[in-house]
XYZ file of C-alpha atoms in Angstrom:
529
model
C 0.000 0.000 0.000
C 2.845 2.375 0.854
C 4.481 1.628 -2.517
C 1.201 2.293 -4.343
C 0.800 5.663 -2.628
C 4.240 6.738 -3.846
C 3.808 5.337 -7.349
C 0.232 6.408 -8.129
C 0.992 10.108 -8.772
C 3.612 9.195 -11.386
C 1.302 6.542 -12.842
C -1.613 8.967 -13.137
C 0.733 11.538 -14.617
C 1.690 8.993 -17.282
C -1.988 8.347 -17.967
C -2.618 12.068 -18.399
C 0.200 12.392 -20.906
C -0.804 9.240 -22.758
C -4.515 10.200 -22.890
C -5.553 7.117 -20.913
C -8.783 7.679 -18.902
C -7.863 7.923 -15.224
C -11.314 6.584 -14.290
C -10.186 3.166 -15.474
C -7.654 3.160 -12.638
C -9.422 5.020 -9.836
C -12.532 7.150 -10.390
C -12.278 8.635 -6.877
C -8.929 10.323 -7.509
C -8.656 13.427 -9.651
C -5.360 14.522 -11.144
C -4.627 17.922 -12.600
C -2.669 17.791 -15.853
C 0.751 19.414 -15.382
C 1.656 22.455 -17.409
C 3.769 21.494 -20.410
C 7.099 23.341 -20.362
C 8.912 23.949 -23.611
C 12.054 21.809 -23.562
C 15.292 22.655 -25.286
C 16.460 20.634 -28.266
C 19.648 19.881 -30.187
C 22.406 22.470 -30.017
C 20.333 24.777 -27.809
C 20.052 21.966 -25.251
C 23.822 21.358 -25.471
C 24.653 25.067 -25.078
C 22.208 26.057 -22.318
C 21.516 22.904 -20.290
C 24.796 21.047 -20.739
C 26.768 24.333 -20.792
C 28.675 23.303 -23.933
C 30.210 20.307 -22.168
C 33.171 18.826 -24.052
C 34.716 16.562 -21.379
C 32.296 13.742 -20.574
C 32.476 10.814 -18.131
C 30.831 7.732 -19.652
C 28.032 5.675 -18.083
C 29.762 2.703 -16.427
C 27.928 -0.091 -14.624
C 28.832 -0.071 -10.901
C 31.573 2.496 -11.608
C 30.120 5.945 -12.413
C 28.382 6.325 -9.038
C 27.978 9.689 -7.271
C 31.356 9.698 -5.467
C 33.281 8.938 -8.666
C 31.311 11.517 -10.650
C 32.096 14.203 -8.081
C 35.788 13.265 -8.097
C 35.847 13.470 -11.906
C 34.096 16.861 -11.880
C 36.726 18.214 -9.500
C 39.349 17.293 -12.077
C 37.924 18.678 -15.282
C 34.844 16.618 -16.215
C 31.988 18.860 -17.387
C 29.210 16.288 -17.837
C 28.573 12.895 -16.242
C 26.233 9.978 -16.857
C 24.756 7.676 -14.228
C 25.559 3.972 -14.465
C 23.288 2.118 -16.883
C 19.991 1.389 -15.097
C 17.625 -1.422 -16.041
C 14.315 0.237 -16.977
C 12.060 -2.659 -15.974
C 13.680 -3.044 -12.545
C 13.630 0.736 -12.080
C 9.861 0.805 -12.624
C 8.960 -2.078 -10.310
C 11.526 -1.730 -7.489
C 11.408 1.313 -5.201
C 14.638 0.302 -3.451
C 16.442 0.116 -6.802
C 15.263 3.649 -7.642
C 16.284 4.952 -4.259
C 19.733 3.339 -4.204
C 20.701 4.165 -7.799
C 19.244 7.635 -8.351
C 17.056 9.210 -5.690
C 19.661 8.950 -2.895
C 22.362 10.401 -5.166
C 20.785 13.820 -5.724
C 23.469 16.472 -5.269
C 23.687 20.092 -6.429
C 27.340 19.652 -7.418
C 26.437 16.706 -9.662
C 24.907 18.654 -12.563
C 24.533 18.552 -15.488
C 23.685 14.857 -15.277
C 22.200 12.388 -17.781
C 20.458 9.207 -16.602
C 20.961 6.179 -18.838
C 18.552 3.261 -19.193
C 18.666 -0.036 -21.040
C 15.270 -1.137 -22.326
C 13.566 -2.999 -25.155
C 9.959 -1.946 -24.572
C 8.707 1.578 -25.425
C 6.143 1.694 -22.595
C 8.565 0.427 -19.934
C 11.251 2.857 -21.106
C 8.736 5.714 -20.904
C 7.592 4.755 -17.386
C 11.188 4.542 -16.136
C 12.014 7.886 -17.753
C 8.967 9.515 -16.114
C 10.203 8.368 -12.697
C 13.724 9.702 -13.365
C 13.216 12.911 -15.345
C 12.958 15.182 -12.275
C 16.386 14.057 -11.059
C 18.487 14.692 -14.179
C 18.866 16.894 -17.262
C 18.214 14.253 -19.955
C 17.360 10.569 -20.429
C 19.769 8.395 -22.434
C 18.920 5.120 -24.163
C 21.766 2.603 -24.121
C 22.222 1.110 -27.585
C 25.917 0.319 -27.186
C 26.413 -2.315 -24.464
C 28.040 -5.385 -26.123
C 28.238 -7.666 -23.076
C 26.692 -11.131 -22.889
C 24.164 -10.015 -20.269
C 22.863 -7.466 -22.791
C 22.506 -10.215 -25.378
C 20.538 -12.395 -22.969
C 18.353 -9.475 -21.905
C 17.963 -8.290 -25.508
C 19.053 -4.683 -25.028
C 22.075 -2.459 -25.711
C 23.878 -2.954 -29.020
C 21.802 -6.071 -29.723
C 18.871 -3.821 -30.687
C 20.794 -1.987 -33.406
C 19.136 -3.973 -36.211
C 15.584 -3.337 -34.940
C 15.142 0.165 -36.310
C 11.342 0.166 -36.132
C 11.390 -0.659 -32.408
C 14.099 1.936 -31.676
C 12.234 4.603 -33.634
C 9.105 3.939 -31.580
C 11.008 3.995 -28.254
C 12.791 7.271 -28.982
C 9.798 9.043 -30.546
C 7.424 8.105 -27.697
C 9.881 9.295 -25.050
C 10.633 12.477 -27.016
C 6.925 13.250 -27.305
C 5.968 12.617 -23.661
C 8.988 13.547 -21.510
C 9.780 17.002 -20.164
C 13.542 16.488 -20.699
C 15.419 15.659 -23.936
C 16.148 12.091 -25.058
C 19.697 11.118 -26.079
C 21.211 7.879 -27.392
C 24.563 6.103 -27.142
C 25.354 3.779 -30.049
C 28.048 1.602 -31.589
C 28.871 1.667 -35.274
C 28.209 -0.833 -38.058
C 31.094 -1.990 -40.222
C 29.702 0.075 -43.107
C 30.027 3.847 -42.657
C 26.948 4.519 -44.821
C 24.743 2.253 -42.705
C 26.044 3.872 -39.526
C 25.122 7.327 -40.862
C 21.613 6.144 -41.830
C 21.238 4.621 -38.357
C 22.148 7.936 -36.733
C 19.794 9.869 -39.020
C 16.932 7.526 -38.134
C 17.471 8.197 -34.402
C 17.691 11.948 -35.032
C 14.412 11.894 -36.978
C 12.749 9.926 -34.144
C 13.612 12.674 -31.649
C 17.132 12.019 -30.353
C 18.638 15.383 -29.306
C 22.246 14.296 -28.723
C 24.132 11.264 -30.018
C 27.168 9.566 -28.499
C 29.000 7.382 -31.026
C 31.373 4.672 -29.818
C 33.590 4.003 -32.821
C 33.647 0.217 -32.360
C 31.351 -2.533 -33.607
C 29.470 -4.878 -31.289
C 32.129 -7.582 -31.840
C 34.985 -5.348 -30.681
C 35.160 -6.158 -26.984
C 37.416 -7.865 -24.449
C 40.686 -9.095 -25.934
C 39.417 -8.099 -29.392
C 38.566 -4.504 -28.517
C 40.970 -3.039 -31.056
C 41.032 0.587 -32.237
C 37.892 2.717 -32.483
C 37.124 4.190 -35.903
C 37.082 7.983 -35.834
C 36.167 7.904 -39.530
C 32.739 6.515 -38.647
C 32.296 9.204 -35.994
C 33.333 11.943 -38.416
C 30.835 10.714 -41.008
C 28.016 10.652 -38.440
C 28.880 14.177 -37.305
C 28.591 15.410 -40.881
C 25.374 13.479 -41.474
C 23.249 14.771 -38.570
C 22.170 18.166 -37.269
C 22.389 17.435 -33.537
C 25.399 17.498 -31.163
C 27.634 14.418 -31.289
C 29.991 13.045 -28.637
C 32.856 10.704 -29.609
C 33.874 7.669 -27.568
C 36.950 5.478 -28.073
C 40.781 5.718 -28.105
C 40.897 8.346 -25.323
C 43.879 7.901 -23.015
C 45.278 11.437 -22.579
C 44.051 15.015 -22.906
C 45.974 15.263 -26.184
C 43.745 12.458 -27.547
C 40.673 14.500 -26.610
C 41.927 17.574 -28.443
C 42.986 15.547 -31.484
C 39.621 13.730 -31.635
C 37.652 16.994 -31.574
C 39.892 18.429 -34.270
C 39.735 15.384 -36.575
C 36.041 14.506 -36.201
C 34.422 17.884 -35.499
C 32.387 16.519 -32.561
C 31.087 18.713 -29.740
C 32.507 16.572 -26.951
C 34.543 13.486 -26.080
C 33.501 10.738 -23.680
C 35.983 8.680 -21.662
C 35.385 5.432 -19.772
C 38.509 3.321 -19.112
C 40.827 6.312 -19.432
C 38.851 8.070 -16.690
C 38.870 4.991 -14.422
C 42.675 4.754 -14.496
C 43.241 8.526 -14.324
C 40.385 10.707 -13.011
C 42.531 13.795 -13.759
C 42.671 12.934 -17.486
C 40.627 15.995 -18.495
C 43.032 18.234 -16.548
C 45.962 16.945 -18.583
C 47.675 15.656 -15.419
C 49.072 12.287 -14.403
C 49.150 12.547 -10.585
C 50.443 9.912 -8.145
C 47.905 7.151 -7.688
C 47.644 7.647 -3.936
C 46.580 11.264 -4.447
C 43.504 10.193 -6.442
C 42.809 7.191 -4.178
C 42.871 9.283 -0.993
C 40.679 11.997 -2.492
C 38.184 9.409 -3.741
C 37.946 7.788 -0.294
C 37.332 11.223 1.240
C 34.445 11.844 -1.196
C 33.006 8.410 -0.365
C 32.971 9.314 3.346
C 31.473 12.714 2.583
C 28.631 11.327 0.435
C 27.510 7.977 1.897
C 26.340 5.366 1.285
C 28.552 3.823 -1.382
C 28.715 0.110 -2.089
C 31.954 -1.512 -0.938
C 32.183 -3.404 -4.237
C 32.257 -0.089 -6.159
C 35.054 1.277 -3.969
C 37.095 -1.905 -4.246
C 36.735 -1.910 -8.045
C 37.922 1.701 -8.282
C 40.976 1.016 -6.125
C 41.832 -2.000 -8.272
C 41.712 0.217 -11.375
C 43.740 3.036 -9.850
C 46.411 0.745 -8.383
C 46.347 -1.665 -11.356
C 49.992 -1.317 -12.407
C 51.325 -1.292 -8.831
C 49.336 -4.395 -7.890
C 51.118 -6.343 -10.647
C 54.265 -5.956 -8.513
C 52.861 -6.148 -4.970
C 50.769 -9.275 -5.358
C 50.401 -9.812 -1.589
C 48.551 -6.521 -1.245
C 46.427 -7.441 -4.235
C 45.206 -10.453 -2.277
C 44.647 -8.247 0.773
C 42.649 -5.687 -1.228
C 40.398 -8.463 -2.530
C 39.668 -9.871 0.944
C 39.027 -6.875 3.239
C 35.384 -6.283 4.122
C 35.305 -2.685 5.394
C 35.987 0.800 4.072
C 38.704 1.246 6.685
C 40.342 -1.992 5.512
C 40.391 -0.771 1.896
C 41.856 2.575 2.978
C 44.546 0.748 4.989
C 45.617 -1.374 1.980
C 45.774 1.773 -0.152
C 47.953 3.421 2.496
C 50.299 0.397 2.512
C 50.661 0.644 -1.271
C 51.466 4.335 -0.920
C 54.198 3.607 1.655
C 55.786 0.954 -0.547
C 55.802 3.283 -3.564
C 57.360 6.080 -1.518
C 60.025 3.661 -0.260
C 60.861 2.808 -3.900
C 61.111 6.524 -4.685
C 63.414 7.126 -1.705
C 65.583 4.198 -2.868
C 66.117 5.958 -6.181
C 63.756 3.887 -8.310
C 61.675 6.883 -9.406
C 61.451 6.205 -13.108
C 64.796 4.584 -13.950
C 63.192 1.167 -14.184
C 59.714 1.246 -15.682
C 58.007 -2.134 -15.338
C 56.280 -3.703 -18.350
C 57.182 -0.952 -20.782
C 54.989 1.643 -19.043
C 55.498 5.288 -20.076
C 55.615 6.357 -16.387
C 56.536 4.645 -13.107
C 53.818 2.287 -11.928
C 52.713 4.636 -9.116
C 51.659 7.323 -11.609
C 48.079 7.414 -12.990
C 48.283 6.224 -16.573
C 46.119 4.316 -19.070
C 45.883 0.557 -19.242
C 46.482 -0.801 -22.740
C 44.953 -4.185 -23.446
C 47.413 -6.635 -24.988
C 46.650 -7.577 -28.570
C 45.313 -11.115 -29.055
C 47.760 -13.691 -30.339
C 47.481 -14.668 -34.027
C 45.795 -18.008 -34.764
C 47.923 -21.165 -34.868
C 48.374 -23.303 -37.959
C 45.370 -25.473 -37.103
C 43.138 -22.386 -36.981
C 42.619 -22.211 -33.208
C 43.584 -19.216 -31.095
C 46.241 -19.544 -28.436
C 43.747 -18.720 -25.678
C 45.981 -19.810 -22.845
C 48.748 -17.463 -24.011
C 46.268 -14.584 -24.434
C 45.142 -15.046 -20.873
C 48.710 -14.998 -19.556
C 49.318 -11.490 -20.914
C 46.829 -9.991 -18.449
C 48.612 -10.772 -15.182
C 45.818 -11.391 -12.740
C 45.992 -13.165 -9.418
C 47.319 -16.692 -9.771
C 45.247 -19.498 -8.363
C 46.824 -21.821 -5.818
C 45.164 -24.819 -7.403
C 45.682 -24.806 -11.162
C 45.146 -28.512 -11.709
C 45.478 -29.004 -15.488
C 44.078 -25.501 -15.974
C 40.840 -26.848 -14.467
C 39.799 -28.555 -17.708
C 39.971 -25.357 -19.748
C 37.807 -23.279 -17.375
C 38.198 -19.511 -17.157
C 39.989 -18.075 -14.142
C 36.700 -16.884 -12.687
C 35.270 -20.393 -12.879
C 38.493 -21.845 -11.470
C 38.041 -19.623 -8.408
C 34.482 -20.863 -7.992
C 35.679 -24.472 -8.393
C 38.349 -23.921 -5.724
C 35.645 -22.732 -3.300
C 33.176 -25.454 -4.284
C 34.807 -28.548 -5.853
C 31.384 -30.016 -6.720
C 30.208 -26.973 -8.685
C 28.798 -27.832 -12.088
C 29.681 -25.657 -15.128
C 28.114 -27.813 -17.830
C 25.077 -25.998 -19.316
C 23.347 -29.266 -20.170
C 23.486 -30.460 -16.558
C 22.396 -27.200 -14.957
C 18.840 -27.187 -13.567
C 16.225 -25.591 -15.824
C 14.145 -23.022 -13.975
C 10.491 -22.592 -14.874
C 9.247 -19.035 -15.330
C 6.821 -17.154 -13.129
C 3.336 -17.051 -14.652
C 3.058 -13.263 -14.170
C 6.437 -11.565 -14.671
C 8.682 -14.137 -16.375
C 11.312 -14.329 -13.621
C 12.340 -17.783 -12.322
C 9.544 -19.121 -10.112
C 9.996 -20.828 -6.762
C 10.248 -24.599 -7.188
C 7.935 -25.229 -4.230
C 5.833 -22.072 -4.369
C 2.164 -22.810 -3.686
C 1.152 -20.263 -6.348
C 3.845 -21.200 -8.923
C 5.204 -17.631 -8.853
C 8.465 -15.823 -8.135
C 8.907 -14.377 -4.648
C 7.813 -10.850 -5.572
C 4.569 -11.935 -7.251
C 3.965 -14.588 -4.579
C 4.238 -11.989 -1.810
C 1.590 -9.777 -3.439
C -0.808 -12.675 -4.031
C -0.303 -14.202 -0.573
C -0.932 -10.803 1.044
C -4.097 -10.298 -1.011
C -5.471 -13.788 -0.249
C -4.115 -13.908 3.349
C -2.310 -17.157 2.614
C 0.998 -18.830 3.502
C 3.859 -19.873 1.221
C 6.449 -21.900 3.185
C 8.748 -21.999 0.149
C 9.197 -18.219 0.187
C 8.929 -17.875 3.964
C 5.615 -15.958 3.800
C 3.283 -16.393 6.814
C 0.378 -13.988 6.246
C -2.316 -16.550 7.189
C -0.400 -17.803 10.234
C 0.153 -14.281 11.510
C -3.499 -13.351 10.952
C -4.666 -16.441 12.880
C -2.208 -15.662 15.652
C -3.496 -12.093 15.952
C -7.100 -13.325 16.012
C -6.280 -15.883 18.719
C -4.662 -13.168 20.846
C -7.704 -10.915 20.417
C -10.088 -13.757 21.383
C -7.957 -14.546 24.419
C -8.022 -10.897 25.490
C -11.823 -10.745 25.101
C -12.164 -13.986 27.126
C -10.038 -12.463 29.875
C -12.176 -9.310 30.001
C -15.372 -11.448 30.228
C -13.939 -13.584 33.035
C -12.916 -10.524 35.042
C -16.402 -9.017 34.641
C -18.132 -12.230 35.734
C -15.953 -12.360 38.874
C -17.051 -8.845 39.822
C -20.805 -9.726 39.662
C -20.877 -12.106 42.693
C -19.173 -9.469 44.811
C -21.970 -7.005 43.986
C -24.717 -9.609 44.587
C -23.317 -10.705 47.995
C -23.697 -7.234 49.611
C -25.756 -7.119 52.884
C -28.899 -4.909 53.037
C -27.120 -2.506 55.437
C -24.151 -2.144 53.077
C -26.470 -1.628 50.114
C -28.424 1.085 51.989
C -25.204 2.813 53.013
C -23.922 2.857 49.475
C -27.252 4.227 48.234
C -27.190 7.015 50.835
C -23.622 7.873 49.841
C -24.620 8.121 46.170
C -27.519 10.469 47.051
C -25.193 12.733 49.059
C -22.776 12.895 46.146
C -25.639 13.758 43.803
C -26.860 16.589 46.095
C -23.313 17.982 46.365
């Protein structure tokens, strides 16, 4: 009920915009249609709302949270994106909204663009309605190439469904009070990429971010981003364009703007390894790490996993040398523990500097000593062998991650992540054919509880059990039991009151005539007084 009270105003607002009769939802509630404010578009939006931002921090899952955005703004970033948010979860889960957007409202953190992944126009619109008052624009993610995006059917895996994308962008552009932007990846053909961008512009996209890589360029095969594609898109559309890809230093930013003619440049990995990239500085790692931890303490809460990931990125090159502290950083469970490991790394680096190792010996061919913020360059994949198979084991060795204590025959060709899971649970099964198949919930499509009495997932089961006052032992729901317990307590209390009253009656009936007369006289005297 509490959730419905908070969600109904936004829901009725959506109905007003979409011309859906409110009486179908609740005839007793009247909603006044909000005044429609003229929103800025295209270059006017970029100049006035985004203040001609040229240095942009990319949306990064679990990485571009409030503390990191504020740190980046202090060091030259002019515009930031939130991490990619899942539109469907954002609509249905109040805690998800609160933890990922509502709790991160900060005057210093503007201008800000909220990014969603979605594959349904109505769901995308509902999520955008709930977020539009907390940001300056809504971005649709059409560039995520990860496997989770493929399974969920969003990100770059929608780039061939132009009709769907046109409907999503046009509906949001028509109904929202803030502009709609898009972030895309390119096709192999420049002409098709330009037509793709023009389609999004025609649908209502007011700003386009172009990542100059295809959907297959990821991981070890990331390769070089094509600025030629970005340049062609910039010439082919009449809205602001941001470029993304190949940005490691401030000189790359300036060169990209000059060669492509874009309005701004977005950085993701370059920013994670050097938050001062847009200042043109390469400070000592501990300087950025200490400042970031201070911002985290100043603007709580911040997930410990986010903080740990940022410290791993910042200290990446140093942790290749001090492997013991790498293990320590992975194990600590508190913010103070993470800060202590960072301080130990700082002391070791300063000891190396005092010993005269400040740049004479640069490990791994790095341009600077390992304690200086600098980009991480992925090693190129090895060429295929004569039999046509890639040397995967050698490719993995290039990226020097933590070694496993138990590397028994490379764990039958498992990845390092799966080897870690196998070391913790020797009986863990990684064969897809042998994994249990989960049936879907009848209402929302999520995996249902195997023993649920309603054959639903926990969320749907909770709503139905509450409505029907029923129990579901599988999900630990005891609505019926609690109701019966409350009723039994009430009946017991009533029984006690009746028993006490019946015990008082004999006392009244056993009074002597003299006592009764005395009490009657006393009552009369009180009445006269």
